[in-house]
Short mmCIF file of C-alpha atoms and ligand atoms in Angstrom, two decimals:
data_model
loop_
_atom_site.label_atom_id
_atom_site.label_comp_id
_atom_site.label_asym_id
_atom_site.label_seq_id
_atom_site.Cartn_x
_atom_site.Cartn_y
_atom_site.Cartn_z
CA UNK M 22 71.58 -51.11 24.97
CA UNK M 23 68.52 -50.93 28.08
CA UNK M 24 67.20 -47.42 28.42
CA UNK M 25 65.40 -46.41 31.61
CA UNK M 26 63.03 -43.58 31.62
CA UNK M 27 63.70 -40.51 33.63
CA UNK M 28 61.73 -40.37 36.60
CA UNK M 29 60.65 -37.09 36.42
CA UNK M 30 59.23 -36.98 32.93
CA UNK M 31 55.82 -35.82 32.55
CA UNK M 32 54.17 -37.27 29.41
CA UNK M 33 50.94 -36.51 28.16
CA UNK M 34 48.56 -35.67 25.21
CA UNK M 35 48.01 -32.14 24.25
CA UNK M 36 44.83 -30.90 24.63
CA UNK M 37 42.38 -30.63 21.48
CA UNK M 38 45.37 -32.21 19.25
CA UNK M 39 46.78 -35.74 18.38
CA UNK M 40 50.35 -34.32 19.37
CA UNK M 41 51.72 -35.07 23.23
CA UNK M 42 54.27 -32.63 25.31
CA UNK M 43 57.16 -34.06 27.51
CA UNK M 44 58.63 -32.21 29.90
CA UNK M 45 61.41 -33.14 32.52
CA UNK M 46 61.62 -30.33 35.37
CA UNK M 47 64.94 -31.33 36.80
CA UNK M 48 66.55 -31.30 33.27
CA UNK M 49 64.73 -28.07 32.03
CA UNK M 50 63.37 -29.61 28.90
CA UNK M 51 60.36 -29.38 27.20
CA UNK M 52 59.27 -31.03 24.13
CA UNK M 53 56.12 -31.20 21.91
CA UNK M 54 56.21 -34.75 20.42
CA UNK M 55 54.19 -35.91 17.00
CA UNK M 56 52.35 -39.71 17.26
CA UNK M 57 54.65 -41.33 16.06
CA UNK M 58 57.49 -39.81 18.13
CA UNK M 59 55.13 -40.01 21.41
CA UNK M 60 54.58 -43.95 20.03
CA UNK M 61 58.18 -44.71 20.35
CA UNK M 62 58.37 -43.20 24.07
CA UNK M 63 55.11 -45.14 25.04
CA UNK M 64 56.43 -48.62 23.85
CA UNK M 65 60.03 -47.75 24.41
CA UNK M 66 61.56 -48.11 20.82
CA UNK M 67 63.85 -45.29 20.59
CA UNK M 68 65.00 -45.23 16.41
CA UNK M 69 67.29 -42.03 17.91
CA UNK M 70 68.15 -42.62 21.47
CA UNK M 71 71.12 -40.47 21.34
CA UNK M 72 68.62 -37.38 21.21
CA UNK M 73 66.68 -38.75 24.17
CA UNK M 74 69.89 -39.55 25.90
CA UNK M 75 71.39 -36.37 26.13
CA UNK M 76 68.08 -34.05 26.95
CA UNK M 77 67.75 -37.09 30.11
CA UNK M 78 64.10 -38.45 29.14
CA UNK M 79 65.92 -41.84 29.15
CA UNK M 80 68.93 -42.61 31.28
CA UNK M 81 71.46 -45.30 30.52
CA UNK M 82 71.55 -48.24 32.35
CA UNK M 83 73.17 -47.39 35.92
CA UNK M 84 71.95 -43.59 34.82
CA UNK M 85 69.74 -43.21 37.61
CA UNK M 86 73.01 -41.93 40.08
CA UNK M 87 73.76 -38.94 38.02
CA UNK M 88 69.98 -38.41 38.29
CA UNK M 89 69.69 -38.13 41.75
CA UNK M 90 72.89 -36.78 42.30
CA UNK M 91 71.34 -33.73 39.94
CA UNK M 92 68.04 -33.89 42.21
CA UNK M 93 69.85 -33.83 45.06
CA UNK M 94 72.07 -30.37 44.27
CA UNK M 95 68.90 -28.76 43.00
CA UNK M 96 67.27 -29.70 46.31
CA UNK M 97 70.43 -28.08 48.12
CA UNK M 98 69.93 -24.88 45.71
CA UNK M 99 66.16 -24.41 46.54
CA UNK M 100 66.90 -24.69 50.51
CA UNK M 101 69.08 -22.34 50.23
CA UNK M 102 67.33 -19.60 48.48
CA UNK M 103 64.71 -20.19 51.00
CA UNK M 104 66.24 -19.83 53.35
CA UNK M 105 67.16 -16.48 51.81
CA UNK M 106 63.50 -15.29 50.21
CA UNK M 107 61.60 -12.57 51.74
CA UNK M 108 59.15 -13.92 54.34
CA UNK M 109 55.04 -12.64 54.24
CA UNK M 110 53.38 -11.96 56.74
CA UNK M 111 49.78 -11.66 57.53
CA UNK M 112 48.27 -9.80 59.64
CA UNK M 113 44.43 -10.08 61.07
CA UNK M 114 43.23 -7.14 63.04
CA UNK M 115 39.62 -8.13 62.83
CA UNK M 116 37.52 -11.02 61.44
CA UNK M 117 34.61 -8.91 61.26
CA UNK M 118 32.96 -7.97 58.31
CA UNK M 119 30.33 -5.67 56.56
CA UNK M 120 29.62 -8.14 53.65
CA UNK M 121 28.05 -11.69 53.27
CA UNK M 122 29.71 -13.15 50.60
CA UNK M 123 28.24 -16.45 49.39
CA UNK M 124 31.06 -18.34 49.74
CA UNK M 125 32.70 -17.34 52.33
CA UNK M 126 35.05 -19.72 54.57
CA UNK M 127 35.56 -17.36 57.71
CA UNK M 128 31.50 -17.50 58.53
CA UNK M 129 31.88 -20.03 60.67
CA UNK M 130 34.66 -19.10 62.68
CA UNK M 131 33.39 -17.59 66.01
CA UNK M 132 36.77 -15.91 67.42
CA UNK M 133 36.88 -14.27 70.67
CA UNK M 134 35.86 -10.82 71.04
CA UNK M 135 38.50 -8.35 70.27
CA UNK M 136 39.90 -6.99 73.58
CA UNK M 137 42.63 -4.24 73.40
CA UNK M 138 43.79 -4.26 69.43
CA UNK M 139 46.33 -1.73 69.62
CA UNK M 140 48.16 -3.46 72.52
CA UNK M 141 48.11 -7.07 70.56
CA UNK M 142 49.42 -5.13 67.06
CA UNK M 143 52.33 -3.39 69.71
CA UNK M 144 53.15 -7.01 70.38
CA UNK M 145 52.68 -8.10 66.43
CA UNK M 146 55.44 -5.70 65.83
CA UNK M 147 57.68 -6.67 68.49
CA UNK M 148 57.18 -10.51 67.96
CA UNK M 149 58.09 -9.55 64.51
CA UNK M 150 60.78 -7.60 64.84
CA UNK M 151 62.72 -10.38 67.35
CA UNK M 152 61.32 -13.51 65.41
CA UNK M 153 62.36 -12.11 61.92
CA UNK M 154 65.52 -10.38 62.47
CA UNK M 155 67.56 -9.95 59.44
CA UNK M 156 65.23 -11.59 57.17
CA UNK M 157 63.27 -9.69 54.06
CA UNK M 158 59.50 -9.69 55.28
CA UNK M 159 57.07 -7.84 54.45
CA UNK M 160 53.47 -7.19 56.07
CA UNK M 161 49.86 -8.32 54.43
CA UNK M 162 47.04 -7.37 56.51
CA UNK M 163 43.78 -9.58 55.56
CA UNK M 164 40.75 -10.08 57.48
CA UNK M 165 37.73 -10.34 58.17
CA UNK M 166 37.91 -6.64 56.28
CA UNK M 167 40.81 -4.90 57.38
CA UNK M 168 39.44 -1.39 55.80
CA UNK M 169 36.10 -1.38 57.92
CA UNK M 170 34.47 1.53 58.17
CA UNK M 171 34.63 3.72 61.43
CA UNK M 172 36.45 5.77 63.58
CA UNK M 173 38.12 2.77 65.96
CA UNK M 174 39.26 0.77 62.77
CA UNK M 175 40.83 3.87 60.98
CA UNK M 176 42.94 4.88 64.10
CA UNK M 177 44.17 1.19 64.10
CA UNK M 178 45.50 1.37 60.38
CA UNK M 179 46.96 4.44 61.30
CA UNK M 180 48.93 2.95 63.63
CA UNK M 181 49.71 0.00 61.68
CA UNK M 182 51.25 2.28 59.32
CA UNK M 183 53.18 4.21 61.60
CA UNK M 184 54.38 1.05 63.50
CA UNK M 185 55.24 -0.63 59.83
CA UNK M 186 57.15 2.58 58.90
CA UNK M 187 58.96 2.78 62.24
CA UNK M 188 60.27 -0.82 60.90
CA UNK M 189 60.66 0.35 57.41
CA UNK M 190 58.25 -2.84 56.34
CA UNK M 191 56.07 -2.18 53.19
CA UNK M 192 52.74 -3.40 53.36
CA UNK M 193 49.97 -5.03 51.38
CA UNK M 194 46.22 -4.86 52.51
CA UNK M 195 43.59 -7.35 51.22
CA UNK M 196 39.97 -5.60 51.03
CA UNK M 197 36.72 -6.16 49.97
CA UNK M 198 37.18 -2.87 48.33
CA UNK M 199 34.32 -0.83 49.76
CA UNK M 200 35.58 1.60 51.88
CA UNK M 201 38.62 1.79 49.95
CA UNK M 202 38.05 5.84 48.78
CA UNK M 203 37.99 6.89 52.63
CA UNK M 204 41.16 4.99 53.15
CA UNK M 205 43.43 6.12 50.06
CA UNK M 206 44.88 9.57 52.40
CA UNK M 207 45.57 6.95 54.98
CA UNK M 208 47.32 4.49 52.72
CA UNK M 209 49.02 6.92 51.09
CA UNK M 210 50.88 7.51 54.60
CA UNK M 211 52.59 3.78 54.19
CA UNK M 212 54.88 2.06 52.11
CA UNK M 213 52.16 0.37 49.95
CA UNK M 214 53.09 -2.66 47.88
CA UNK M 215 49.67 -3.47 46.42
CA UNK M 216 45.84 -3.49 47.61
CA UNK M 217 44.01 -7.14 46.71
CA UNK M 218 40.26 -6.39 46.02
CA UNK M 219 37.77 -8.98 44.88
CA UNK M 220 35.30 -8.48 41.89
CA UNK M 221 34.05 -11.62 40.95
CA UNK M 222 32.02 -10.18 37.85
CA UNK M 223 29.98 -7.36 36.57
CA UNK M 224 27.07 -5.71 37.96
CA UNK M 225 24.43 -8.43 39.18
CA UNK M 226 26.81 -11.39 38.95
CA UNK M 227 29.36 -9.36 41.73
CA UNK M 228 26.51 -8.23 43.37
CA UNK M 229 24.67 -11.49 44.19
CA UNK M 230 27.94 -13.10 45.14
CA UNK M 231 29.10 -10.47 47.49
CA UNK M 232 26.40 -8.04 49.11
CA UNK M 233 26.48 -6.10 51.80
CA UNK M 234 25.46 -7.74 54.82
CA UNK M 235 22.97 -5.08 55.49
CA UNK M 236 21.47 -6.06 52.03
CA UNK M 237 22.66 -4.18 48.37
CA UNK M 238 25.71 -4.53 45.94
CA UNK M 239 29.00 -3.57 46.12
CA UNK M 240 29.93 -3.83 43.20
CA UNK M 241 29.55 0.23 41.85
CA UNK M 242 31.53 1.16 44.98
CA UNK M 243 34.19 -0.99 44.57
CA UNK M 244 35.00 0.02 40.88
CA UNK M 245 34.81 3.79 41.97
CA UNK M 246 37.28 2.48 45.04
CA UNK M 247 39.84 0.70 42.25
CA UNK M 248 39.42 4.33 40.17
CA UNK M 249 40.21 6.35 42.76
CA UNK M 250 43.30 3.69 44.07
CA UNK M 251 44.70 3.68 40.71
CA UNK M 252 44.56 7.86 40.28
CA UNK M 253 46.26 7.61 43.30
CA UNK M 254 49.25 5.72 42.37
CA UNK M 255 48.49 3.03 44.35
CA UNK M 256 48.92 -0.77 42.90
CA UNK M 257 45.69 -2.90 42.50
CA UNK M 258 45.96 -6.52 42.41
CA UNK M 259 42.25 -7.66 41.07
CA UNK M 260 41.12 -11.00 42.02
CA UNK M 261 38.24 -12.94 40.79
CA UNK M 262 36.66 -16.06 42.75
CA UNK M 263 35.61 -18.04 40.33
CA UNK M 264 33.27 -20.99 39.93
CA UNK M 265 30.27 -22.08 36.95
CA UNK M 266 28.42 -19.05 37.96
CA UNK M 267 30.46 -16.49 37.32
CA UNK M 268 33.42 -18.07 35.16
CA UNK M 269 31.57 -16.29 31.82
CA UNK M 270 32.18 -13.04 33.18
CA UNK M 271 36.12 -13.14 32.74
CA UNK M 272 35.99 -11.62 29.30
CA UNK M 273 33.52 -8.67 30.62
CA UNK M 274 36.21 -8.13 33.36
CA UNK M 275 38.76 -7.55 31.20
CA UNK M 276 36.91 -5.38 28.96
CA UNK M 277 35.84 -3.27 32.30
CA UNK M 278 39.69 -3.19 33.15
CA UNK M 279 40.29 -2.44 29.60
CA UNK M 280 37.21 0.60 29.14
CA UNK M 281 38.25 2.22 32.41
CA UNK M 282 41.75 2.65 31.51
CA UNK M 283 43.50 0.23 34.31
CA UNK M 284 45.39 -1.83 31.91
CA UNK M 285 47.88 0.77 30.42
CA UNK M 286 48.86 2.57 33.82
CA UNK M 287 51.09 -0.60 35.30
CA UNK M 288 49.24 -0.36 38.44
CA UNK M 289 46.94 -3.27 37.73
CA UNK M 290 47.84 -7.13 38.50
CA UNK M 291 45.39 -9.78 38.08
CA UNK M 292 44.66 -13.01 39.66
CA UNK M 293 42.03 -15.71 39.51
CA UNK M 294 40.71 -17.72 42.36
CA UNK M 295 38.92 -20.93 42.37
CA UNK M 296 35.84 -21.22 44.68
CA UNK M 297 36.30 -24.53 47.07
CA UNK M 298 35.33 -26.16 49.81
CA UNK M 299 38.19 -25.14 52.26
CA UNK M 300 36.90 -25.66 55.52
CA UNK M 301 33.32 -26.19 55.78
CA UNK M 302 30.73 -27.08 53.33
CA UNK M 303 28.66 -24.58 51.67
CA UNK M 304 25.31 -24.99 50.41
CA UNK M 305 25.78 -25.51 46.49
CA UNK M 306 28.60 -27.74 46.09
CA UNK M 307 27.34 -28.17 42.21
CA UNK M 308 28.97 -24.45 41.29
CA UNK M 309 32.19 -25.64 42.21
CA UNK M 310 35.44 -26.63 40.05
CA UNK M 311 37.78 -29.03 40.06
CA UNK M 312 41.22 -27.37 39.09
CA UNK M 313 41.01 -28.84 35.32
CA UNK M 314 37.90 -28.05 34.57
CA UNK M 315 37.98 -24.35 35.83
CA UNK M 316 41.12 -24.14 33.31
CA UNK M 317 39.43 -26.27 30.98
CA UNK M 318 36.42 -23.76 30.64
CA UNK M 319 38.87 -20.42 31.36
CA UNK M 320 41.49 -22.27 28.34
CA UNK M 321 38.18 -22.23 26.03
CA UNK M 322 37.05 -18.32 26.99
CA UNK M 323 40.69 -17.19 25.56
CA UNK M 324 40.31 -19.42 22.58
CA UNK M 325 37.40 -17.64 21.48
CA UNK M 326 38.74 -14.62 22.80
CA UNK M 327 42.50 -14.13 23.01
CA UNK M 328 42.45 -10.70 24.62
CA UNK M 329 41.45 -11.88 28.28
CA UNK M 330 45.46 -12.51 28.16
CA UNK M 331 46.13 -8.81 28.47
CA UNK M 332 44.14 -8.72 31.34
CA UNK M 333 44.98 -11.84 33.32
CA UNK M 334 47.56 -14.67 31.82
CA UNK M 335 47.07 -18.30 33.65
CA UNK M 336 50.03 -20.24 34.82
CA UNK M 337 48.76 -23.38 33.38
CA UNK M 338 51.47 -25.06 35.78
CA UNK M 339 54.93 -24.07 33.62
CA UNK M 340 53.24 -23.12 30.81
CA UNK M 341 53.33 -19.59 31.06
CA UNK M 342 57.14 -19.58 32.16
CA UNK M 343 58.37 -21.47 29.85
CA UNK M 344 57.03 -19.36 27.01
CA UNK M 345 57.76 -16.02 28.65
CA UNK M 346 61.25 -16.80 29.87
CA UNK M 347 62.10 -19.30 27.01
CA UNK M 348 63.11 -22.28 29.48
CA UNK M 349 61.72 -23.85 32.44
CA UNK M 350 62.07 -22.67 35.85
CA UNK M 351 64.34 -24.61 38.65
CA UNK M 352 62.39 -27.59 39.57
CA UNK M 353 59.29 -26.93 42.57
CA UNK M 354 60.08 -29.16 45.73
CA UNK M 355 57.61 -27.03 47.37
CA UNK M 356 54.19 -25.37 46.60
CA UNK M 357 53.07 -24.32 50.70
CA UNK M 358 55.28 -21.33 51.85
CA UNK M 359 53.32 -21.95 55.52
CA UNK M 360 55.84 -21.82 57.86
CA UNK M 361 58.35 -21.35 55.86
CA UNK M 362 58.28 -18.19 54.18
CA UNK M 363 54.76 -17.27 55.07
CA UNK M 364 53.45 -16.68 58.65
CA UNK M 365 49.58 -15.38 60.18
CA UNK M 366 49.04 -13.42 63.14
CA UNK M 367 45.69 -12.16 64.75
CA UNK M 368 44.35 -10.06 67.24
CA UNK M 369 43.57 -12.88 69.58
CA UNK M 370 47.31 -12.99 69.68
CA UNK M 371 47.81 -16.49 68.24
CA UNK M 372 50.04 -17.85 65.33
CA UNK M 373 49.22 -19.97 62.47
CA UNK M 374 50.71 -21.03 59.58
CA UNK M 375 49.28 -18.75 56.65
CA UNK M 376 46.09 -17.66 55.48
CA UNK M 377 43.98 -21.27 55.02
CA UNK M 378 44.38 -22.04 58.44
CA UNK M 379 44.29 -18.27 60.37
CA UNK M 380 41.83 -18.09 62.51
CA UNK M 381 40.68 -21.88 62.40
CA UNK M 382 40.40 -23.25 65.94
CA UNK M 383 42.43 -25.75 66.45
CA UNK M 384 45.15 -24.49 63.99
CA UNK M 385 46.82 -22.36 66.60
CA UNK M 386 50.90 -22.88 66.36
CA UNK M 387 51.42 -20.99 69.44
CA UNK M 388 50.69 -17.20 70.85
CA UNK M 389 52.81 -14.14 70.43
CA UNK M 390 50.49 -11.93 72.98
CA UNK M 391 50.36 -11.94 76.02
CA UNK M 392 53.25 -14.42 76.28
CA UNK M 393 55.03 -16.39 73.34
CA UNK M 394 54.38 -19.67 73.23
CA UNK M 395 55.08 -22.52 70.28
CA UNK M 396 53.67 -25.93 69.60
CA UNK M 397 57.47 -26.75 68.08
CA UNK M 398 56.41 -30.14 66.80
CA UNK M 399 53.73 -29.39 65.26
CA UNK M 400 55.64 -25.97 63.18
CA UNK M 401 58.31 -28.60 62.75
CA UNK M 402 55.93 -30.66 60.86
CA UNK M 403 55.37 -27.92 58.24
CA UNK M 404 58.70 -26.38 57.90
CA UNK M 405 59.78 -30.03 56.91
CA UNK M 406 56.62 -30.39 54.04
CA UNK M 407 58.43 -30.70 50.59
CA UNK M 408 57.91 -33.48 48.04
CA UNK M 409 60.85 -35.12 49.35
CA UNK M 410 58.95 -35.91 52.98
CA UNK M 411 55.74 -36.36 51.56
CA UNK M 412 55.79 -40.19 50.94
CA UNK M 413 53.05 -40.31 48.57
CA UNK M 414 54.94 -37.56 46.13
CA UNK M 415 58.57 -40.13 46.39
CA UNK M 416 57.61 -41.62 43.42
CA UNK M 417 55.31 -39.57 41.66
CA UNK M 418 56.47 -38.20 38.34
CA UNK M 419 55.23 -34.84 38.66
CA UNK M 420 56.91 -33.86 42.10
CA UNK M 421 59.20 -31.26 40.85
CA UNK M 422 56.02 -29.16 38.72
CA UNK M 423 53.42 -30.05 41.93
CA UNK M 424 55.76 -29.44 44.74
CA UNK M 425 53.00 -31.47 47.12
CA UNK M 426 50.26 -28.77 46.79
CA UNK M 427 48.60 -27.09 49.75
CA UNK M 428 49.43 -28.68 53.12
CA UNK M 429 46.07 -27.25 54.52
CA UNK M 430 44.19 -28.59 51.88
CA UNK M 431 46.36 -31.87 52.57
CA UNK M 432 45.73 -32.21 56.50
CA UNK M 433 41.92 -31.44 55.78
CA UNK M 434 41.84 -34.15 53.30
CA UNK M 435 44.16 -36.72 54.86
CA UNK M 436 44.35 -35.60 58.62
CA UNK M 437 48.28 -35.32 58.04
CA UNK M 438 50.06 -32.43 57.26
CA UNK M 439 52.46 -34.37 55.76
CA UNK M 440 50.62 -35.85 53.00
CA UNK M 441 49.78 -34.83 49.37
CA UNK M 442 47.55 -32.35 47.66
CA UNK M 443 47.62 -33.59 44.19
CA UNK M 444 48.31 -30.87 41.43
CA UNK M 445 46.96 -31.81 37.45
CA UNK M 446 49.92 -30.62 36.61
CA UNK M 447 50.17 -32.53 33.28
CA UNK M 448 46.61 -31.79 32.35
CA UNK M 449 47.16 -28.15 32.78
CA UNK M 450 50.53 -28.26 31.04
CA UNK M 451 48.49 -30.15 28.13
CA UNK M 452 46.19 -26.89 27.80
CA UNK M 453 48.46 -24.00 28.43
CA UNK M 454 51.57 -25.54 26.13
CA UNK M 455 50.09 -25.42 23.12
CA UNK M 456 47.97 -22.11 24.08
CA UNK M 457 50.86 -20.52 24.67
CA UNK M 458 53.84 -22.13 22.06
CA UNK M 459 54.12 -23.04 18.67
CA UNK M 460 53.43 -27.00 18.70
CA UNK M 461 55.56 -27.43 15.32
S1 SF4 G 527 48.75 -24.39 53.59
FE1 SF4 G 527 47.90 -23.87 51.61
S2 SF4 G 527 47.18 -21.76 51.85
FE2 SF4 G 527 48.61 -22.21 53.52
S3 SF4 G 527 50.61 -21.52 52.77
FE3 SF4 G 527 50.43 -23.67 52.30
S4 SF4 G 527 49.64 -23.64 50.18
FE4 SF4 G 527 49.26 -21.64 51.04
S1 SF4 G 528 51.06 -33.96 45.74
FE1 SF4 G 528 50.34 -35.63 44.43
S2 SF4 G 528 50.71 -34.92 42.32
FE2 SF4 G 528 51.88 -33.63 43.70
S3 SF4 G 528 53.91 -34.57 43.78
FE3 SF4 G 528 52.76 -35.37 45.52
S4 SF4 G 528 51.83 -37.26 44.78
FE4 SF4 G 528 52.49 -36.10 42.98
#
């Protein structure tokens, strides 16, 4: 009998071992595979096809129906929660800022000058409230620095609160952290879901990455900020930018989360960012990463020392799922909520599709103050963006772990939105399955 492979098997060798994984997202299995095993898959000598058969890494012949007939309901499952998920939505009341961060994307953006702020977040709110009737949302105000310091920016996240509690929307703010003590009475007001703050090392390393634009660190007066935050009940979500300068620093972080008490009060989340070109090119392209080998040299830190994983736990594409939850999640048709579940607003009153392209002239998807206008085409061009209308990702074997990537990332790359931002999906998978499971 003539087997066919499964098109949606992802077969590779593990990482540091002479063993290989296979996984099949639309089936939800998962295997780790010795040589000899992995020999009989490469060269297609099955001795026990029956075992291959029924977990659907080989299909019999005319099997490939039943396999898109399977693809196809799945694909009918995941529209349909989507159309059902809670919707984000950002919210930019200034791009201005009081540091100089060395990698910053938004330093190049010249916006124009903020004219009445309080009238254009009235309209935010109303837009909102019409657009996304009936819908879960929820607002995340991001900047620029949303928490500036000063009189004029308090009295705007005062109202911000007070208009976001008038529509009983929780909110999330994403700060540099520094003025984040003078804010905490002021927070405390809203319905807070979580406060982002960036600390992209200890001491020096932070400090040199993200100064104050007048000159000096930040870094002492954000870790008093993410004290104070936490004493006050409030949920911290820690990220770290990371790139060959600072990546050594991610074991110090977690013993600073660890020695100031943050990781036993369930207030802290954790989440690690990888320093890239998005927009315009910075001046040291050497420090950057590719995705593998940022989790290459982050998989090697929690070799030698396992405990970063109470602090922050990588993904490594399914990896982490599968050995948390004991099977594999519903198969990705989509990485880029733009659009779709995720919206940006700013204070020039234009619309965008999330937080890559905010901001970004020529990115504009329309205006929501002083009158609403849309660029339909163009929005329709991103709510369609799944692996199923990129055609690159039609026959690519990792689809349904990928989901297409970032479609900002995409257009940048390929000048189409609807084109591919390639995911090393397998390569990740080939680090983080054997990190995290048993390969016997
Ligand atoms: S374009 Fe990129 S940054 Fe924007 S929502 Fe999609 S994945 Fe996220
Ligand atoms: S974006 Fe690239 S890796 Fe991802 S599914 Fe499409 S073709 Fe495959």
């Amino acid at each position: 009998m003539n087997f066919i492979k499964s098109k949606h098997n992802i077969f590779h060798k593990l990482h540091d071992s002479e063993n290989y994984y296979i996984v099949n997202p639309l089936r939800g299995e998962a295997d780790f595979l010795d040589p000899e095993t992995a020999e009989e898959y490469k060269s297609d000598a099955f001795s026990d096809p029956e075992e291959w058969l029924e977990k659907g890494y080989i299909l019999p012949e005319g099997g490939e129906k039943a396999e898109k007939d399977l693809y196809r309901d799945y694909y009918l499952k995941f529209l349909e929660e989507r159309d059902q998920s809670e919707i984000q939505i950002f919210w930019v009341p200034t791009y201005g800022c009081n540091f100089a961060c060395s990698y910053c994307y938004q330093d190049q953006y010249a916006p124009s000058p903020a004219g009445n702020t309080m009238e254009v977040q009235k309209a935010f709110f109303d837009y909102v409230k019409k657009e996304f009737a009936g819908r879960q949302k929820y607002i995340t105000v991001f900047g620029g620095e949303p928490l500036l310091p000063g009189e004029g920016q308090k009295k705007l996240v005062i109202d911000l609160i007070e208009r976001a509690n008038e529509a009983g929307l929780s909110l999330a703010f994403v700060t540099n952290g520094y003025s984040l003590t003078e804010y905490i009475p002021i927070l405390k007001k809203g319905s807070i879901r979580e406060i982002q703050v960036t600390l992209d090392g200890i001491g020096e390393t932070h400090d040199q990455r993200r100064p104050l634009k007048t000159g000096g660190g930040s870094y002492k007066t954000i870790v008093e900020g993410i004290d104070q935050a936490i004493k006050a009940g409030l949920t911290i979500n820690l990220r770290a930018v990371l790139d060959r300068d600072n990546v050594n620093d991610l074991p110090k972080l977690a013993a600073l989360a660890r020695k100031r008490g943050w990781l036993e009060t369930g207030l802290l989340k954790t989440q690690l960012g990888r320093n890239y070109e998005l927009h315009s090119c910075q001046t040291d392209r050497n420090r950057l990463y590719d995705r593998v080998s940022m989790y290459k040299d982050i998989h090697d830190l929690i070799k030698d020392d396992s405990s970063i994983l109470d602090f922050h736990k990588p993904a490594f594409s399914l990896s982490r799922f599968l050995a948390e939850q004991g099977k594999l999640p519903d198969p990705l048709f989509d990485s880029c909520p733009g659009c779709k579940t995720e919206w940006a607003f700013d204070y020039t009153g234009n619309i965008y599709s999330c937080t890559a392209t905010v901001g970004k002239s020529g990115e504009e998807l329309g205006t929501f103050f002083p009158v609403v206008t849309k660029k339909q085409e163009i929005i329709e061009e991103w709510e369609e963006r799944d692996v199923s209308t990129i055609p690159e990702c039609a026959g690519c074997s990792l689809q349904l772990a990928c989901g297409g990537g970032c479609a900002s990332v995409a257009k940048n790359k390929n000048g189409r939105v609807q084109s591919p931002d390639c995911r090393p999906v397998d390569k990740l998978m080939a680090m983080g399955l054997p990190l995290y499971l048993n390969e016997e």
